[in-house]
Each structure stands twice: as structure tokens, then as C-alpha cells.
mmCIF file of C-alpha atoms in Angstrom:
data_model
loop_
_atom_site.group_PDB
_atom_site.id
_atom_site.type_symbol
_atom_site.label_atom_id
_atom_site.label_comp_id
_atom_site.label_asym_id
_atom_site.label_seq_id
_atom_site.Cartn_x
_atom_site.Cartn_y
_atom_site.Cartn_z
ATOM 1 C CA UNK A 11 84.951 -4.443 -62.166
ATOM 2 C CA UNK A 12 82.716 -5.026 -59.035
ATOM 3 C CA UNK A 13 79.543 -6.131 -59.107
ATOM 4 C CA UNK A 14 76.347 -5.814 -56.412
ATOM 5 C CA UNK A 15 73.575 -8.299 -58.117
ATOM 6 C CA UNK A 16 70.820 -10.737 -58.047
ATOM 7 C CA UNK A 17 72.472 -14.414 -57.408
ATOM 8 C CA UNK A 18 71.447 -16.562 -60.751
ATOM 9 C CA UNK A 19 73.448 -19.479 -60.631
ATOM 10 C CA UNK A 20 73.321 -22.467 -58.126
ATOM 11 C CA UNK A 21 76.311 -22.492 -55.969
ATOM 12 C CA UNK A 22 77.837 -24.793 -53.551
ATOM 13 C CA UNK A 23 76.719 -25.056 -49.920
ATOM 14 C CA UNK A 24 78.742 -25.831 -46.845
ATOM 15 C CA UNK A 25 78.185 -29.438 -47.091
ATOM 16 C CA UNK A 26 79.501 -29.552 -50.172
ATOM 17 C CA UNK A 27 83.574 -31.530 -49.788
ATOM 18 C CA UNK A 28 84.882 -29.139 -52.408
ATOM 19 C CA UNK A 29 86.989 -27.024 -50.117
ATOM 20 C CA UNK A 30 90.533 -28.017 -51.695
ATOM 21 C CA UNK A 31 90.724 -23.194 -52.415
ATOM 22 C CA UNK A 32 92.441 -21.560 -49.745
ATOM 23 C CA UNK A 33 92.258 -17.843 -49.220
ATOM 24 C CA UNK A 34 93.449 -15.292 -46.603
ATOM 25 C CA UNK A 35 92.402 -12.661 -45.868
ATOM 26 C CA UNK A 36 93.200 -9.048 -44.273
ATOM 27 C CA UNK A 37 91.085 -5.923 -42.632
ATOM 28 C CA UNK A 38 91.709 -2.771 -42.334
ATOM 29 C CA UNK A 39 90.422 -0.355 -40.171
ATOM 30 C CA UNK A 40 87.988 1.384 -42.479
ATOM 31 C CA UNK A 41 86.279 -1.337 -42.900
ATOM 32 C CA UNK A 42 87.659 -3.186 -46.294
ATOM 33 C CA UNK A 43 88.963 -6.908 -47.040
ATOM 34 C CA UNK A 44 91.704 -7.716 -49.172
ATOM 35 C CA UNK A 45 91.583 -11.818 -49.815
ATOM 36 C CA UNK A 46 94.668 -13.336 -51.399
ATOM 37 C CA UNK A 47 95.232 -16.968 -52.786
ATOM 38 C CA UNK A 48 97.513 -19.014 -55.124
ATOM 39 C CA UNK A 49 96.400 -19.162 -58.867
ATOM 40 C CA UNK A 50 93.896 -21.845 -59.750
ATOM 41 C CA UNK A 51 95.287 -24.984 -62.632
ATOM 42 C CA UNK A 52 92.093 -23.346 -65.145
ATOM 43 C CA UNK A 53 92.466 -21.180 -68.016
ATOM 44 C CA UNK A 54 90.322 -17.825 -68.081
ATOM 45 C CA UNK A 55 89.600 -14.801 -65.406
ATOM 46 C CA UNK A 56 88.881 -15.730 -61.705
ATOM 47 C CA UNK A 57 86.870 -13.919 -59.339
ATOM 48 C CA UNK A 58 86.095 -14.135 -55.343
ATOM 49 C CA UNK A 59 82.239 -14.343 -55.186
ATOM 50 C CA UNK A 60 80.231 -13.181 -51.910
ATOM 51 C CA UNK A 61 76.925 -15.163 -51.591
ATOM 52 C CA UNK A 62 74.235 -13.935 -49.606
ATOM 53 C CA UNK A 63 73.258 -16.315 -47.215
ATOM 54 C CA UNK A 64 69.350 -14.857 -49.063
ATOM 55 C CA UNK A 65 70.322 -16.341 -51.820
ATOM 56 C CA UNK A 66 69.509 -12.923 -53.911
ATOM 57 C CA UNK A 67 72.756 -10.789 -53.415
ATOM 58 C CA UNK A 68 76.050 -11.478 -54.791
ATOM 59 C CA UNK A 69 79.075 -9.605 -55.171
ATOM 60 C CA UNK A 70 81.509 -10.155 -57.613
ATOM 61 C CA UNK A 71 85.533 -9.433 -57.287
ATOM 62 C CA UNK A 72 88.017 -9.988 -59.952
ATOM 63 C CA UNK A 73 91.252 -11.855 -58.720
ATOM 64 C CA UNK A 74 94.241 -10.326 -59.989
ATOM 65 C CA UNK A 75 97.936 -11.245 -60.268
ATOM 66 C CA UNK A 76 99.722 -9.575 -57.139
ATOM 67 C CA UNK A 77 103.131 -9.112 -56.874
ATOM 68 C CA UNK A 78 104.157 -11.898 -54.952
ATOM 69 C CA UNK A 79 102.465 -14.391 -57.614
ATOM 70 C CA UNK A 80 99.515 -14.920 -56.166
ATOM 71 C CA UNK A 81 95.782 -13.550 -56.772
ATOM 72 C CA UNK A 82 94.521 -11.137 -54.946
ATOM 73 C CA UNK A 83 90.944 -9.086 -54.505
ATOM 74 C CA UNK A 84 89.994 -6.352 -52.846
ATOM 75 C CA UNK A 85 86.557 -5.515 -50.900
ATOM 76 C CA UNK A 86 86.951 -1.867 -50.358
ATOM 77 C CA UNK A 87 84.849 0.038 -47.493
ATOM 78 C CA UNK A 88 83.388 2.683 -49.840
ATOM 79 C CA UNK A 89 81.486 -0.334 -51.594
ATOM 80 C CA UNK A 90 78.945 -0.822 -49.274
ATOM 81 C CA UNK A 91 77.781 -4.824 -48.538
ATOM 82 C CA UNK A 92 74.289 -5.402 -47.086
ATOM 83 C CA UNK A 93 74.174 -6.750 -43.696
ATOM 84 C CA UNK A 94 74.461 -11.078 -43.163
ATOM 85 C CA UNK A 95 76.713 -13.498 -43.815
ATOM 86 C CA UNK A 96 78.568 -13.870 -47.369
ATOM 87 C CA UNK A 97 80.016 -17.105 -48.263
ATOM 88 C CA UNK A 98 82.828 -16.974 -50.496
ATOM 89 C CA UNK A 99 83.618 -19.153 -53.757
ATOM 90 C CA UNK A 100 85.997 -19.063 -56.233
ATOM 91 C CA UNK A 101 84.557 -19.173 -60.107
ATOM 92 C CA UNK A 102 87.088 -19.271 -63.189
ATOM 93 C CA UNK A 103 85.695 -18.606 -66.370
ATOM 94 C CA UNK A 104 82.273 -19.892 -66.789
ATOM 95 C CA UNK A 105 83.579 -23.210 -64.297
ATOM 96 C CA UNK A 106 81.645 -24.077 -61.140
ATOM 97 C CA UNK A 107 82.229 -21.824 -58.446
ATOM 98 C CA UNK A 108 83.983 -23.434 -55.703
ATOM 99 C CA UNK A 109 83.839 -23.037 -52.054
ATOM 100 C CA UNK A 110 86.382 -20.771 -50.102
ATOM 101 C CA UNK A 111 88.543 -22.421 -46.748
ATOM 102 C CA UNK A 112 89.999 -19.692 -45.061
ATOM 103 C CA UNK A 113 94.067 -19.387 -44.273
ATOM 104 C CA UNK A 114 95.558 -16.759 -42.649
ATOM 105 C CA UNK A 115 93.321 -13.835 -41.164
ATOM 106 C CA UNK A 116 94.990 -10.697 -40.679
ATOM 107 C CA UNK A 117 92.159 -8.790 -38.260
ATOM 108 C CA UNK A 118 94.248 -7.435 -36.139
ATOM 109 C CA UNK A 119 93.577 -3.885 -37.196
ATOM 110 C CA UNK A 120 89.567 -4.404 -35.961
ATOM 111 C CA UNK A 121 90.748 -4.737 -32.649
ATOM 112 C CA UNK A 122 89.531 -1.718 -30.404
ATOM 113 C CA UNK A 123 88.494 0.044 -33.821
ATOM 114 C CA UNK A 124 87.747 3.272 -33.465
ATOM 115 C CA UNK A 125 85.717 4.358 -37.114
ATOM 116 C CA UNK A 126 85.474 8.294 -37.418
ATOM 117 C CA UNK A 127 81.295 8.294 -38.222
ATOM 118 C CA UNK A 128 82.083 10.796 -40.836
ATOM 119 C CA UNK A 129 79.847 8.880 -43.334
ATOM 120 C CA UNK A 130 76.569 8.769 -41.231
ATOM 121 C CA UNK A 131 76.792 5.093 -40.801
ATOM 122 C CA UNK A 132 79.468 2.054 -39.688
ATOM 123 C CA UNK A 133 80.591 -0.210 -42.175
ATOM 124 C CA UNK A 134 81.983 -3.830 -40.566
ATOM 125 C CA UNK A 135 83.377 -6.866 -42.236
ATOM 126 C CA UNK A 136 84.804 -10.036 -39.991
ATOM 127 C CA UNK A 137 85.729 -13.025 -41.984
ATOM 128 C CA UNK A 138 85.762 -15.856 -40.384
ATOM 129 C CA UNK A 139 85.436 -19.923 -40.856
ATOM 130 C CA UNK A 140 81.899 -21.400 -40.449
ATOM 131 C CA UNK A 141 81.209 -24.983 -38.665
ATOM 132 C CA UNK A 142 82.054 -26.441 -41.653
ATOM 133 C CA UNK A 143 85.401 -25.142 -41.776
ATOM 134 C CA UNK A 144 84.913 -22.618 -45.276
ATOM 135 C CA UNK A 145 85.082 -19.093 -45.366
ATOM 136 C CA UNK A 146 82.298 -16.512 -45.071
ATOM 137 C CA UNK A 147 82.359 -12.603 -44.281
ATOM 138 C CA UNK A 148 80.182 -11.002 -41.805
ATOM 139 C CA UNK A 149 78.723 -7.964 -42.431
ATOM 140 C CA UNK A 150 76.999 -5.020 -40.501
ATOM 141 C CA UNK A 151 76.196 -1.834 -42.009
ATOM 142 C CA UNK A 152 74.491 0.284 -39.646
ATOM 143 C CA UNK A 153 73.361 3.888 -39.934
ATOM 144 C CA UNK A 154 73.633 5.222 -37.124
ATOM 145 C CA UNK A 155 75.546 3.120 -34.730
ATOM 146 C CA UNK A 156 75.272 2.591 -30.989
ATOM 147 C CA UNK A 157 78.725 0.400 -30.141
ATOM 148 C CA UNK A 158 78.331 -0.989 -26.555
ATOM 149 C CA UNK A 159 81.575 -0.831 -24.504
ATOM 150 C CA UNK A 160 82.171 -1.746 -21.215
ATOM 151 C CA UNK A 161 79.223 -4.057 -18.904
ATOM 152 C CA UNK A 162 79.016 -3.222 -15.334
ATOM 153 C CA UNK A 163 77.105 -6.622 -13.535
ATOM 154 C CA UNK A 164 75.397 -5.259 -10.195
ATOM 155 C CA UNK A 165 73.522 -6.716 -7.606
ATOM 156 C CA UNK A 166 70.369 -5.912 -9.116
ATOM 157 C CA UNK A 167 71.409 -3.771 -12.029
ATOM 158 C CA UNK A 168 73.287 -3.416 -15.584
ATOM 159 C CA UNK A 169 75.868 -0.607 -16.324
ATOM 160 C CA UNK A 170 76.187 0.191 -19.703
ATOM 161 C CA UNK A 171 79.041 2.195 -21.424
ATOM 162 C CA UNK A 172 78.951 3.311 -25.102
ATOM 163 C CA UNK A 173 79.313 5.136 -28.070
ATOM 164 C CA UNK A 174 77.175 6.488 -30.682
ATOM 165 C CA UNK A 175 78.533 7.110 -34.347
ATOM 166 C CA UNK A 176 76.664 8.667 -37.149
ATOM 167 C CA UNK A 177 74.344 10.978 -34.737
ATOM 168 C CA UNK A 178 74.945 13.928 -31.914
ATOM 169 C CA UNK A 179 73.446 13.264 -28.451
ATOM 170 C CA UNK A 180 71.312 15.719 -27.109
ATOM 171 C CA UNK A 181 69.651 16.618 -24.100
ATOM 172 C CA UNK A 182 66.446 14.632 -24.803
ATOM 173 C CA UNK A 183 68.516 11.322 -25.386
ATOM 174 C CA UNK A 184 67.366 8.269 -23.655
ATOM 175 C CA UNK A 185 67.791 4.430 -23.414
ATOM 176 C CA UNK A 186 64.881 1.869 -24.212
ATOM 177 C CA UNK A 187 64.117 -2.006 -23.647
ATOM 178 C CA UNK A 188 61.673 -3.292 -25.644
ATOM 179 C CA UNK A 189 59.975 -6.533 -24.604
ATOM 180 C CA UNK A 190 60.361 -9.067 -27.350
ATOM 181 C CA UNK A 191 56.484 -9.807 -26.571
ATOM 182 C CA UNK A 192 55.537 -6.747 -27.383
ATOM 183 C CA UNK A 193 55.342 -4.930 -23.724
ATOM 184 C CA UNK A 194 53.625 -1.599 -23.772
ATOM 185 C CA UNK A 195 55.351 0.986 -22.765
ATOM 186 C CA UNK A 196 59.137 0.156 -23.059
ATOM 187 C CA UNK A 197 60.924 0.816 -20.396
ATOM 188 C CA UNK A 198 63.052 3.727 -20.258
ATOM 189 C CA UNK A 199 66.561 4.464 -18.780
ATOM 190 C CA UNK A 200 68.242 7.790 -18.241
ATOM 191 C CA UNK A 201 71.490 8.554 -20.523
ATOM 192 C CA UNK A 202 74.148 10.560 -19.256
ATOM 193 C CA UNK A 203 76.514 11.995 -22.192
ATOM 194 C CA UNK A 204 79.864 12.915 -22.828
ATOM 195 C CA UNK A 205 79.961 14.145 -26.371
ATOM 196 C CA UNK A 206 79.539 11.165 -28.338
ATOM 197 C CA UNK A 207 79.956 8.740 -25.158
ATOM 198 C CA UNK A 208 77.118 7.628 -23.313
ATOM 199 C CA UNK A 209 76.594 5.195 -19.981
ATOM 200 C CA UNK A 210 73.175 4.470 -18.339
ATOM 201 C CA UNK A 211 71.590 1.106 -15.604
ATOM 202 C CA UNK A 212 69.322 -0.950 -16.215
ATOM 203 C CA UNK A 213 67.337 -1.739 -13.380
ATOM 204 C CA UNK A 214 66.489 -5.798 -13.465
ATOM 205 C CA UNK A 215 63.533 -4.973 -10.559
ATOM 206 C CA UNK A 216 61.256 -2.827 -13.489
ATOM 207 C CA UNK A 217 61.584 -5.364 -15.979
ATOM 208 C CA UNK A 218 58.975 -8.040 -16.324
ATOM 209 C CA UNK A 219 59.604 -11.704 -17.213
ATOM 210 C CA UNK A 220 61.209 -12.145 -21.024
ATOM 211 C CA UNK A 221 63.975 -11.120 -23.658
ATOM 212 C CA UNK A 222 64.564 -7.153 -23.543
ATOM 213 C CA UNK A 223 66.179 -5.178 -26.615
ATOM 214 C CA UNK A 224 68.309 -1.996 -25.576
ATOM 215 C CA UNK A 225 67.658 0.301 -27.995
ATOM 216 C CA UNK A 226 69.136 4.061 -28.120
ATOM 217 C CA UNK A 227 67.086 7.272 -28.744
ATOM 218 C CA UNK A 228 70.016 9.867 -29.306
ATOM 219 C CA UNK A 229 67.306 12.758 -29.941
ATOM 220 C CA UNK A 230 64.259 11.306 -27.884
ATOM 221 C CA UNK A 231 61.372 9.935 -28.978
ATOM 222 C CA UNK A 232 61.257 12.248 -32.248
ATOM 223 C CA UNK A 233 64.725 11.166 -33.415
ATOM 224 C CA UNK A 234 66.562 7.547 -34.844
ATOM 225 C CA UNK A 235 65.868 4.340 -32.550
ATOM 226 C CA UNK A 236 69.189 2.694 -32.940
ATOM 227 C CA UNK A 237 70.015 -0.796 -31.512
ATOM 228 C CA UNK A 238 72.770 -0.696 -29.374
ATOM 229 C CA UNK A 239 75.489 -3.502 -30.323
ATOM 230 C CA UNK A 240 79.481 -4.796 -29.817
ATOM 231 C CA UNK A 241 80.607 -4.461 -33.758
ATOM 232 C CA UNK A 242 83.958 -3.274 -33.554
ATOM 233 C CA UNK A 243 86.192 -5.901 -32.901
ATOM 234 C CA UNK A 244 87.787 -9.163 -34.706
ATOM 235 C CA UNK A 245 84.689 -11.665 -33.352
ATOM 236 C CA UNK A 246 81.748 -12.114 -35.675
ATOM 237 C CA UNK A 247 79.788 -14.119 -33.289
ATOM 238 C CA UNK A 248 80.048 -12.633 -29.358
ATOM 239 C CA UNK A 249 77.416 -14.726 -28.080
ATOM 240 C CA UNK A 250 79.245 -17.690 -27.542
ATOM 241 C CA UNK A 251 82.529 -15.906 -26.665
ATOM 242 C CA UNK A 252 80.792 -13.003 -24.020
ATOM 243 C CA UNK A 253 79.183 -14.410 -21.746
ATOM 244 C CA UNK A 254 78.244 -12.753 -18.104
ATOM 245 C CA UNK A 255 76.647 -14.013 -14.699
ATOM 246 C CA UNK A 256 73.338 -13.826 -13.728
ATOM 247 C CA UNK A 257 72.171 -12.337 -10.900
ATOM 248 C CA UNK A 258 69.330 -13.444 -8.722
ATOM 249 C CA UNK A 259 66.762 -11.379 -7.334
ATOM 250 C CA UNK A 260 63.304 -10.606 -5.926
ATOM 251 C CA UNK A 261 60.592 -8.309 -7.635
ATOM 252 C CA UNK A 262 57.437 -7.246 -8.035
ATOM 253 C CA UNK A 263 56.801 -9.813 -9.886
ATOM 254 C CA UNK A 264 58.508 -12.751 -7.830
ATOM 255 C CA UNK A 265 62.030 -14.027 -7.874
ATOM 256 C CA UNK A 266 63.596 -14.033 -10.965
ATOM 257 C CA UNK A 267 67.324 -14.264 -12.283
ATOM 258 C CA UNK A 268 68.899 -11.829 -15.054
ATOM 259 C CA UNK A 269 71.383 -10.930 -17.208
ATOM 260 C CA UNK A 270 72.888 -9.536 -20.503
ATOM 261 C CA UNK A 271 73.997 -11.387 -23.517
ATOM 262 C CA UNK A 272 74.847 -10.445 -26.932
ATOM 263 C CA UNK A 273 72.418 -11.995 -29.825
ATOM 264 C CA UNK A 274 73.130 -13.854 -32.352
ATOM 265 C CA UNK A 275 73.398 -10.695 -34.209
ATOM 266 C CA UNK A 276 75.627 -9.269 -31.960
ATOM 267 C CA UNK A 277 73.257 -6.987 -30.461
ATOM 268 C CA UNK A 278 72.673 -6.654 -26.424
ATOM 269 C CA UNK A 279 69.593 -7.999 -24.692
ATOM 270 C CA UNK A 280 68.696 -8.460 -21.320
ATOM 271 C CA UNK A 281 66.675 -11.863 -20.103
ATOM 272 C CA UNK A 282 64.287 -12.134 -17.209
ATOM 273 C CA UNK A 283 63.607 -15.715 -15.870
ATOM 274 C CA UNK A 284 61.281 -16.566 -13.158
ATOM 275 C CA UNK A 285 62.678 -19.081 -10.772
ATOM 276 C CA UNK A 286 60.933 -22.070 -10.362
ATOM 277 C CA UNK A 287 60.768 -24.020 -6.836
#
């Protein structure tokens, strides 16, 4: 049985040295993990346990005896698993749970994933090995979905390419940056659609000094404000791994330099820096 609730016990961090568990892991493209390893030396039932990196959530997977002798458990996509990071441990019985080190990952059905939005929201889990070297799950569940595609780097300008899940464009659709200072209005950016596909610039010259948010509004300013983001891949963390140039430019409001990056969330921002003499 599967479990979604409140975390009770104390359980190890990543500093802790007991890593000696190894489980792999594999993703399909709906969205679900299966994690496999060999059968622990201790009597009773095993289970994988996801730990919210709150500290409040955990989710609780039995390990069963697979076919090839080892245990496996399975994380399907119609159990839905808040967004963050999960560690994951190994508890047998009432024992200490002990922390996960990942082996093989199997992700390569992620790659250019293309989910069908029939649910009303997009459902992603990358596992992948923290600085530590253990095992943790990233997860994303976003209702709608705005996936950014393709980045087009101008001289003074961003292209963006995307597609929205979970929601139908229409005619009043727009793109917005919001200022992470709190700039009043937001800027806004024409969309032009293609069904579910949608593209639109950024102009660097409009935007003030700071960290800008590109947000979607796929009915106007009555509808959903979803945050456009790159989810559907095999990498849980872009923003070391996508990196662009900036440009240099002047503006109304002196010279600057800009450019996009992805958060640490995996969403897309713009920054504006003034440059200094």
C-alpha cells in the first residue's frame, strides 16, 4: 500500500556516511519511477521512503520481490507527489531508515517528452544524485504547464518558443515579465499561436534594471498566470547545465547587459545589469 503523510520519525540527512543501499531507478514517459535494489541482510517488510525536503510529506512504497531477485517499487504517475525534492531511504521493519545512493538511471524515456495534457496538469519526476552523492527525486506538478522550447539570443532581444499543456490559447493570450521588485505594470509581450504552440520577444530595451519572471496568460488577464519553464527532459537542475550569452546594450535607462537563465527551479527569467565604468 502507498502512503502520502505527515513525516514523524527523524531520518538521516545527506551528511549522514550511511550510504552502503544502492538503488536504480527507471522513468517512463507518463511520468512514474520504478526503483529497484538487492534485498537488505534484515528480517521484516522493506519500503523506499520519499522525504520531503519540508520535512512534513512522506511517501511510503513497499519493496517487493521482482523476478530477477531483487526488490523493486513502483512510483506510479496517477499518484500525484507535491512539488520539491524527495530524498529517498530505505526502512525495514521498524529499523532506521537508511539513506538511498543511486545506480543505474534509466531516463532515457524523459528525453524530448511529449505528455498528452489530458489530465489538466504535468506530472515530472527526475531522480538524480545530490552533492553528496545519495539519491533524491525531483518533482514538478504543474497545472497548467507552459514548457519553454527553443531560445533565440538577439542583438537586443529574446525569442521564445513553447508549449502550453493543460489550457487552450486564445486570442487574448499574452506573455508577462514580472519584476522580482515588484515593478508596476509588468511588461507585456505579444503571443503568436499555433494551436497549443506559442513563440513571442522579449525586448531587453523596455525592461528596467533586475530579475524578470516570464509568465504566460493563455486567456488574458481574466484567465491562469502560468510560469513558463524547461520540465520535460532528463536534467533536474538546468541552471548550471543551460547557460546563454549576454548581450550588451544601451537603453533608456543607460547601458546595461542581459540575458536568460533558467532558476533554480527550472523556470526562465531574464536579468538586467547596469554596467558599471
Amino acid at each position: 500500500m502507498m502512503t502520502l503523510a505527515p513525516q514523524a520519525a527523524q531520518l538521516p540527512t545527506d551528511e549522514d556516511d550511511a550510504m552502503s543501499l544502492r538503488a536504480d531507478c527507471i522513468a517512463d514517459s507518463a511520468g512514474g519511477l520504478t526503483f529497484d535494489m538487492a534485498e537488505t541482510a534484515e528480517a521484516g517488510d522493506t519500503h523506499l521512503v520519499l522525504r520531503h525536503r519540508d520535512g512534513l510529506q512522506e511517501v511510503r512504497l513497499p519493496l517487493a520481490p521482482s523476478a530477477d531477485g531483487r526488490l523493486r517499487a513502483a512510483l506510479p504517475s496517477s499518484v500525484e507527489l507535491p512539488e520539491g525534492r524527495w530524498d529517498a531511504f530505505a526502512q525495514t521493519g521498524d529499523g532506521e531508515p537508511e539513506r538511498l545512493t543511486p545506480g543505474l538511471n534509466d531516463l532515457r524515456s524523459l528525453v524530448d517528452r511529449v505528455p498528452s495534457g489530458a489530465r489538466g496538469h504535468v506530472a515530472v519526476r527526475i531522480p538524480y544524485a545530490t552533492k553528496h552523492g545519495n539519491l533524491s527525486v525531483r518533482s514538478w506538478l504543474r497545472a497548467p504547464h507552459a514548457e519553454a522550447g527553443e531560445l533565440h539570443i538577439g542583438e537586443g532581444e529574446l525569442g521564445v518558443h513553447g508549449q502550453v499543456y493543460g489550457v487552450a490559447l486564445t486570442p487574448d493570450a499574452y506573455a508577462e515579465l514580472a519584476g522580482r521588485e515588484g515593478t508596476e505594470p509588468a511588461p507585456r509581450a505579444e503571443i503568436h499561436r499555433d494551436q497549443a504552440l506559442f513563440r513571442f520577444t522579449v525586448a531587453y530595451t523596455e525592461l528596467p534594471e533586475g530579475v524578470w519572471d516570464l509568465w504566460l496568460r493563455p486567456a488574458g488577464v481574466t484567465g491562469p498566470r502560468v510560469r513558463i519553464a524547461r520540465l520535460l527532459d532528463d536534467i533536474a537542475d538546468k541552471k548550471p547545465i543551460f547557460t546563454y550569452p549576454k548581450v550588451t546594450l544601451d537603453t533608456e535607462f543607460g547601458p546595461v547587459t542581459a540575458g536568460p537563465y533558467y532558476t533554480s527551479d527550472n523556470n526562465l527569467s531574464v536579468t538586467v545589469t547596469p554596467v558599471t565604468a
